[in-house]
Amino acid sequence: MDDLCQKIQFFRAQLPENGILIAVSKTKPVELIRKAYDCGHRDFGENKVQELRFKHLALPSSIRWHMIGHLQRNKVKYIAPFIHLIHSVDNEKLLTEINKQAAKNQRVIDILFQIKIAREETKFGLTEEAYRDLTEKYAQNHFPSVRLRGLMGMATNTQDKQQVRSEFARLKSLFDQLKTRFPHIDYLSAGMSGDYPLAIEQGANIIRIGSAIFGKRQ
Ligand SMILES: *Cc1c(COP(=O)(O)O)cnc(C)c1O
């Protein structure tokens, strides 16, 4: 087995049962993704619509594509026919558009609410207040062509493990609350190459690993 397959195996082995490893292939060429596909891997994450579209067309249709980056409303239509899970829903207008495009494509699109857990101003995500508001509207069936599957978060980029741990713990506590209300909720997407052990420790069952699988990005 080659090195790439071994890395994928390694990260899968870190996950709890039914956990999902997202191999984050952003900026990486189609040939490299194909190699990971040939190792048997099927879940890949991208953060740009144009790149996602191109790779979707160039690669086998059995790949499950995950949108993990900030998503602009006017681009939802390009990924709505095929996207497997949108991790980055962070405002109501975006969710309204996803619902509309899902209906147009006669499908239900699975989504996660992205919660702002990091201290950094640059990280996207719903504030707790906006999250509660949006959850209320979801509960009132404002988005019938969307299925909420769970939460996603990105921790602060810091060496301070306690800081990162407490951010993931907060996300997990919101997730547990959400699950009491919607028992079908099952995904907690947290953890990247630099912080996945802490995310798993705090209950993540989806990790999004890029550089530790495919090497550093330019
Ligand atoms: C790029 C990216 C990742 C993967 O980052 P690595 O540090 O390369 O593992 C995970 N999640 C999101 C949202 C990303 O944009």
Short mmCIF file of C-alpha atoms and ligand atoms in Angstrom, two decimals:
data_model
loop_
_atom_site.label_atom_id
_atom_site.label_comp_id
_atom_site.label_asym_id
_atom_site.label_seq_id
_atom_site.Cartn_x
_atom_site.Cartn_y
_atom_site.Cartn_z
CA MET A 1 0.00 0.00 0.00
CA ASP A 2 1.44 3.39 -0.84
CA ASP A 3 2.00 6.34 1.40
CA LEU A 4 -1.18 8.22 0.45
CA CYS A 5 -3.40 5.20 1.17
CA GLN A 6 -1.63 4.71 4.49
CA LYS A 7 -2.27 8.28 5.54
CA ILE A 8 -5.94 7.95 4.69
CA GLN A 9 -6.11 4.70 6.66
CA PHE A 10 -4.42 6.37 9.60
CA PHE A 11 -6.94 9.22 9.79
CA ARG A 12 -9.90 6.91 9.34
CA ALA A 13 -8.63 4.85 12.25
CA GLN A 14 -8.69 7.93 14.51
CA LEU A 15 -12.44 8.37 14.05
CA PRO A 16 -15.25 6.92 16.12
CA GLU A 17 -17.52 4.36 14.49
CA ASN A 18 -19.52 5.82 11.58
CA GLY A 19 -17.21 8.84 11.57
CA ILE A 20 -16.28 10.44 8.25
CA LEU A 21 -12.85 11.49 7.08
CA ILE A 22 -13.05 14.37 4.62
CA ALA A 23 -9.92 14.49 2.50
CA VAL A 24 -9.59 18.22 1.83
CA SER A 25 -8.33 18.42 -1.74
CA LYS A 26 -8.53 22.19 -2.34
CA THR A 27 -5.75 23.47 -4.66
CA LYS A 28 -4.66 19.87 -5.35
CA PRO A 29 -4.75 18.41 -8.88
CA VAL A 30 -7.31 15.93 -10.14
CA GLU A 31 -4.61 13.25 -10.56
CA LEU A 32 -3.84 13.32 -6.85
CA ILE A 33 -7.52 13.07 -5.93
CA ARG A 34 -7.80 10.13 -8.31
CA LYS A 35 -4.99 8.41 -6.40
CA ALA A 36 -6.86 8.86 -3.13
CA TYR A 37 -10.01 7.60 -4.86
CA ASP A 38 -8.09 4.51 -5.94
CA CYS A 39 -7.25 3.89 -2.27
CA GLY A 40 -11.01 3.50 -1.82
CA HIS A 41 -11.64 6.97 -0.43
CA ARG A 42 -14.88 8.71 -1.42
CA ASP A 43 -15.37 11.84 0.73
CA PHE A 44 -13.55 14.94 -0.50
CA GLY A 45 -13.79 18.56 0.62
CA GLU A 46 -13.35 21.75 -1.38
CA ASN A 47 -13.78 25.40 -0.49
CA LYS A 48 -14.28 27.09 -3.87
CA VAL A 49 -17.29 26.58 -6.10
CA GLN A 50 -15.47 26.84 -9.41
CA GLU A 51 -12.85 24.30 -8.40
CA LEU A 52 -15.49 22.00 -6.96
CA ARG A 53 -17.47 22.10 -10.18
CA PHE A 54 -14.45 21.38 -12.32
CA LYS A 55 -13.31 18.47 -10.17
CA HIS A 56 -16.82 17.03 -9.98
CA LEU A 57 -16.92 16.90 -13.78
CA ALA A 58 -13.40 15.50 -14.09
CA LEU A 59 -13.68 12.72 -11.52
CA PRO A 60 -15.95 9.69 -10.87
CA SER A 61 -19.53 10.50 -9.95
CA SER A 62 -19.38 8.18 -6.94
CA ILE A 63 -17.28 10.79 -5.08
CA ARG A 64 -19.15 12.50 -2.25
CA TRP A 65 -18.27 16.18 -2.49
CA HIS A 66 -18.34 18.33 0.65
CA MET A 67 -18.48 22.12 0.45
CA ILE A 68 -16.45 23.31 3.45
CA GLY A 69 -15.66 26.92 2.55
CA HIS A 70 -17.56 30.18 2.66
CA LEU A 71 -20.37 29.94 0.11
CA GLN A 72 -21.83 32.88 -1.79
CA ARG A 73 -25.53 32.78 -2.49
CA ASN A 74 -25.21 33.39 -6.22
CA LYS A 75 -23.01 30.29 -6.59
CA VAL A 76 -25.27 27.78 -4.86
CA LYS A 77 -26.93 26.89 -8.18
CA TYR A 78 -23.69 25.45 -9.55
CA ILE A 79 -23.27 22.85 -6.81
CA ALA A 80 -26.92 22.16 -5.93
CA PRO A 81 -27.31 19.27 -8.41
CA PHE A 82 -24.57 17.14 -6.88
CA ILE A 83 -23.26 18.42 -3.53
CA HIS A 84 -23.29 15.77 -0.78
CA LEU A 85 -23.06 17.99 2.30
CA ILE A 86 -22.65 21.75 2.77
CA HIS A 87 -20.70 22.34 6.00
CA SER A 88 -20.63 26.12 5.85
CA VAL A 89 -24.17 27.45 6.24
CA ASP A 90 -23.68 30.67 8.15
CA ASN A 91 -26.64 32.91 7.31
CA GLU A 92 -30.34 32.78 6.57
CA LYS A 93 -30.21 34.16 3.04
CA LEU A 94 -27.76 31.44 2.08
CA LEU A 95 -29.99 28.76 3.60
CA THR A 96 -33.01 30.20 1.74
CA GLU A 97 -31.10 29.96 -1.53
CA ILE A 98 -29.92 26.39 -0.84
CA ASN A 99 -33.53 25.43 -0.11
CA LYS A 100 -34.66 27.02 -3.38
CA GLN A 101 -31.98 25.36 -5.50
CA ALA A 102 -32.55 21.99 -3.83
CA ALA A 103 -36.24 22.18 -4.73
CA LYS A 104 -35.36 23.15 -8.31
CA ASN A 105 -33.20 20.05 -8.55
CA GLN A 106 -35.90 17.93 -6.91
CA ARG A 107 -33.62 16.90 -4.10
CA VAL A 108 -33.08 17.49 -0.41
CA ILE A 109 -29.67 18.96 0.40
CA ASP A 110 -27.94 18.01 3.64
CA ILE A 111 -26.34 20.89 5.51
CA LEU A 112 -24.50 21.80 8.69
CA PHE A 113 -24.74 25.08 10.52
CA GLN A 114 -21.28 26.60 10.85
CA ILE A 115 -20.88 28.09 14.31
CA LYS A 116 -18.35 30.81 15.03
CA ILE A 117 -16.31 29.30 17.87
CA ALA A 118 -12.92 30.91 17.17
CA ARG A 119 -11.75 34.16 18.63
CA GLU A 120 -10.32 35.38 15.34
CA GLU A 121 -12.44 37.91 13.48
CA THR A 122 -11.64 36.30 10.13
CA LYS A 123 -13.44 33.01 10.76
CA PHE A 124 -16.95 32.77 9.38
CA GLY A 125 -19.84 31.30 11.27
CA LEU A 126 -23.11 31.98 13.03
CA THR A 127 -23.10 33.78 16.35
CA GLU A 128 -25.01 31.92 19.01
CA GLU A 129 -27.94 34.31 18.68
CA ALA A 130 -28.13 33.96 14.89
CA TYR A 131 -27.80 30.20 15.29
CA ARG A 132 -30.74 30.03 17.67
CA ASP A 133 -32.83 32.18 15.36
CA LEU A 134 -32.05 30.06 12.31
CA THR A 135 -32.67 26.82 14.19
CA GLU A 136 -36.09 28.14 15.17
CA LYS A 137 -36.94 28.84 11.52
CA TYR A 138 -35.68 25.42 10.50
CA ALA A 139 -37.91 23.87 13.19
CA GLN A 140 -40.86 25.80 11.77
CA ASN A 141 -40.23 24.14 8.42
CA HIS A 142 -39.12 27.26 6.54
CA PHE A 143 -36.63 25.15 4.57
CA PRO A 144 -38.40 21.95 3.50
CA SER A 145 -35.81 20.99 0.87
CA VAL A 146 -32.93 21.18 3.32
CA ARG A 147 -32.05 18.64 5.99
CA LEU A 148 -30.00 19.81 8.95
CA ARG A 149 -27.50 17.09 9.85
CA GLY A 150 -25.44 18.84 12.53
CA LEU A 151 -22.84 21.50 13.25
CA MET A 152 -19.45 22.56 11.98
CA GLY A 153 -16.81 24.73 13.61
CA MET A 154 -13.24 25.90 13.18
CA ALA A 155 -11.18 26.57 16.27
CA THR A 156 -8.76 29.44 16.73
CA ASN A 157 -5.40 28.84 15.06
CA THR A 158 -3.26 28.78 18.21
CA GLN A 159 -0.81 26.55 20.09
CA ASP A 160 -2.94 27.02 23.21
CA LYS A 161 -4.55 23.59 23.54
CA GLN A 162 -6.85 24.64 26.35
CA GLN A 163 -8.24 27.41 24.17
CA VAL A 164 -8.90 25.04 21.27
CA ARG A 165 -10.30 22.38 23.57
CA SER A 166 -12.76 24.79 25.14
CA GLU A 167 -13.93 26.01 21.71
CA PHE A 168 -14.59 22.45 20.56
CA ALA A 169 -16.29 21.67 23.87
CA ARG A 170 -18.65 24.58 23.34
CA LEU A 171 -19.50 23.32 19.86
CA LYS A 172 -20.16 19.85 21.29
CA SER A 173 -22.47 21.25 23.92
CA LEU A 174 -24.51 23.09 21.26
CA PHE A 175 -24.57 19.87 19.25
CA ASP A 176 -25.88 17.86 22.23
CA GLN A 177 -28.62 20.43 22.83
CA LEU A 178 -29.59 20.36 19.17
CA LYS A 179 -29.76 16.57 19.24
CA THR A 180 -32.28 16.58 22.07
CA ARG A 181 -34.53 18.67 19.85
CA PHE A 182 -33.88 16.88 16.54
CA PRO A 183 -32.92 13.28 17.28
CA HIS A 184 -31.87 12.65 13.65
CA ILE A 185 -28.92 15.07 14.02
CA ASP A 186 -25.73 13.07 13.65
CA TYR A 187 -22.75 15.09 12.36
CA LEU A 188 -20.27 17.15 14.31
CA SER A 189 -17.66 18.43 11.83
CA ALA A 190 -14.59 19.76 13.61
CA GLY A 191 -10.85 19.29 13.43
CA MET A 192 -8.23 19.84 10.74
CA SER A 193 -4.60 18.69 10.33
CA GLY A 194 -3.40 20.79 13.25
CA ASP A 195 -6.11 20.15 15.81
CA TYR A 196 -8.02 16.96 14.95
CA PRO A 197 -6.99 15.02 18.11
CA LEU A 198 -8.61 17.68 20.28
CA ALA A 199 -11.72 17.75 18.08
CA ILE A 200 -12.12 13.96 18.32
CA GLU A 201 -11.50 14.09 22.06
CA GLN A 202 -14.36 16.60 22.28
CA GLY A 203 -16.76 14.45 20.27
CA ALA A 204 -16.24 15.29 16.57
CA ASN A 205 -17.27 12.53 14.17
CA ILE A 206 -16.27 14.33 10.96
CA ILE A 207 -12.72 15.59 10.54
CA ARG A 208 -11.51 17.65 7.59
CA ILE A 209 -7.88 16.85 6.82
CA GLY A 210 -5.98 18.57 3.99
CA SER A 211 -2.25 19.13 4.34
CA ALA A 212 -1.58 16.09 6.54
CA ILE A 213 -2.87 13.86 3.71
CA PHE A 214 -1.95 15.70 0.53
CA GLY A 215 1.02 17.81 1.67
CA LYS A 216 1.35 21.53 2.18
CA ARG A 217 -0.56 23.88 -0.08
CA GLN A 218 1.20 26.63 -2.05
C1 LIG B 1 -8.48 23.98 4.28
C2 LIG B 1 -9.52 23.58 5.24
C3 LIG B 1 -9.35 22.43 6.04
C4 LIG B 1 -8.13 21.55 6.01
O1 LIG B 1 -7.02 22.24 6.52
P1 LIG B 1 -5.64 21.49 6.79
O2 LIG B 1 -5.00 22.31 7.85
O3 LIG B 1 -4.89 21.50 5.51
O4 LIG B 1 -5.95 20.11 7.25
C5 LIG B 1 -10.39 22.10 6.90
N1 LIG B 1 -11.51 22.84 6.98
C6 LIG B 1 -11.70 23.94 6.25
C7 LIG B 1 -12.97 24.71 6.39
C8 LIG B 1 -10.72 24.35 5.35
O5 LIG B 1 -10.91 25.45 4.61
#
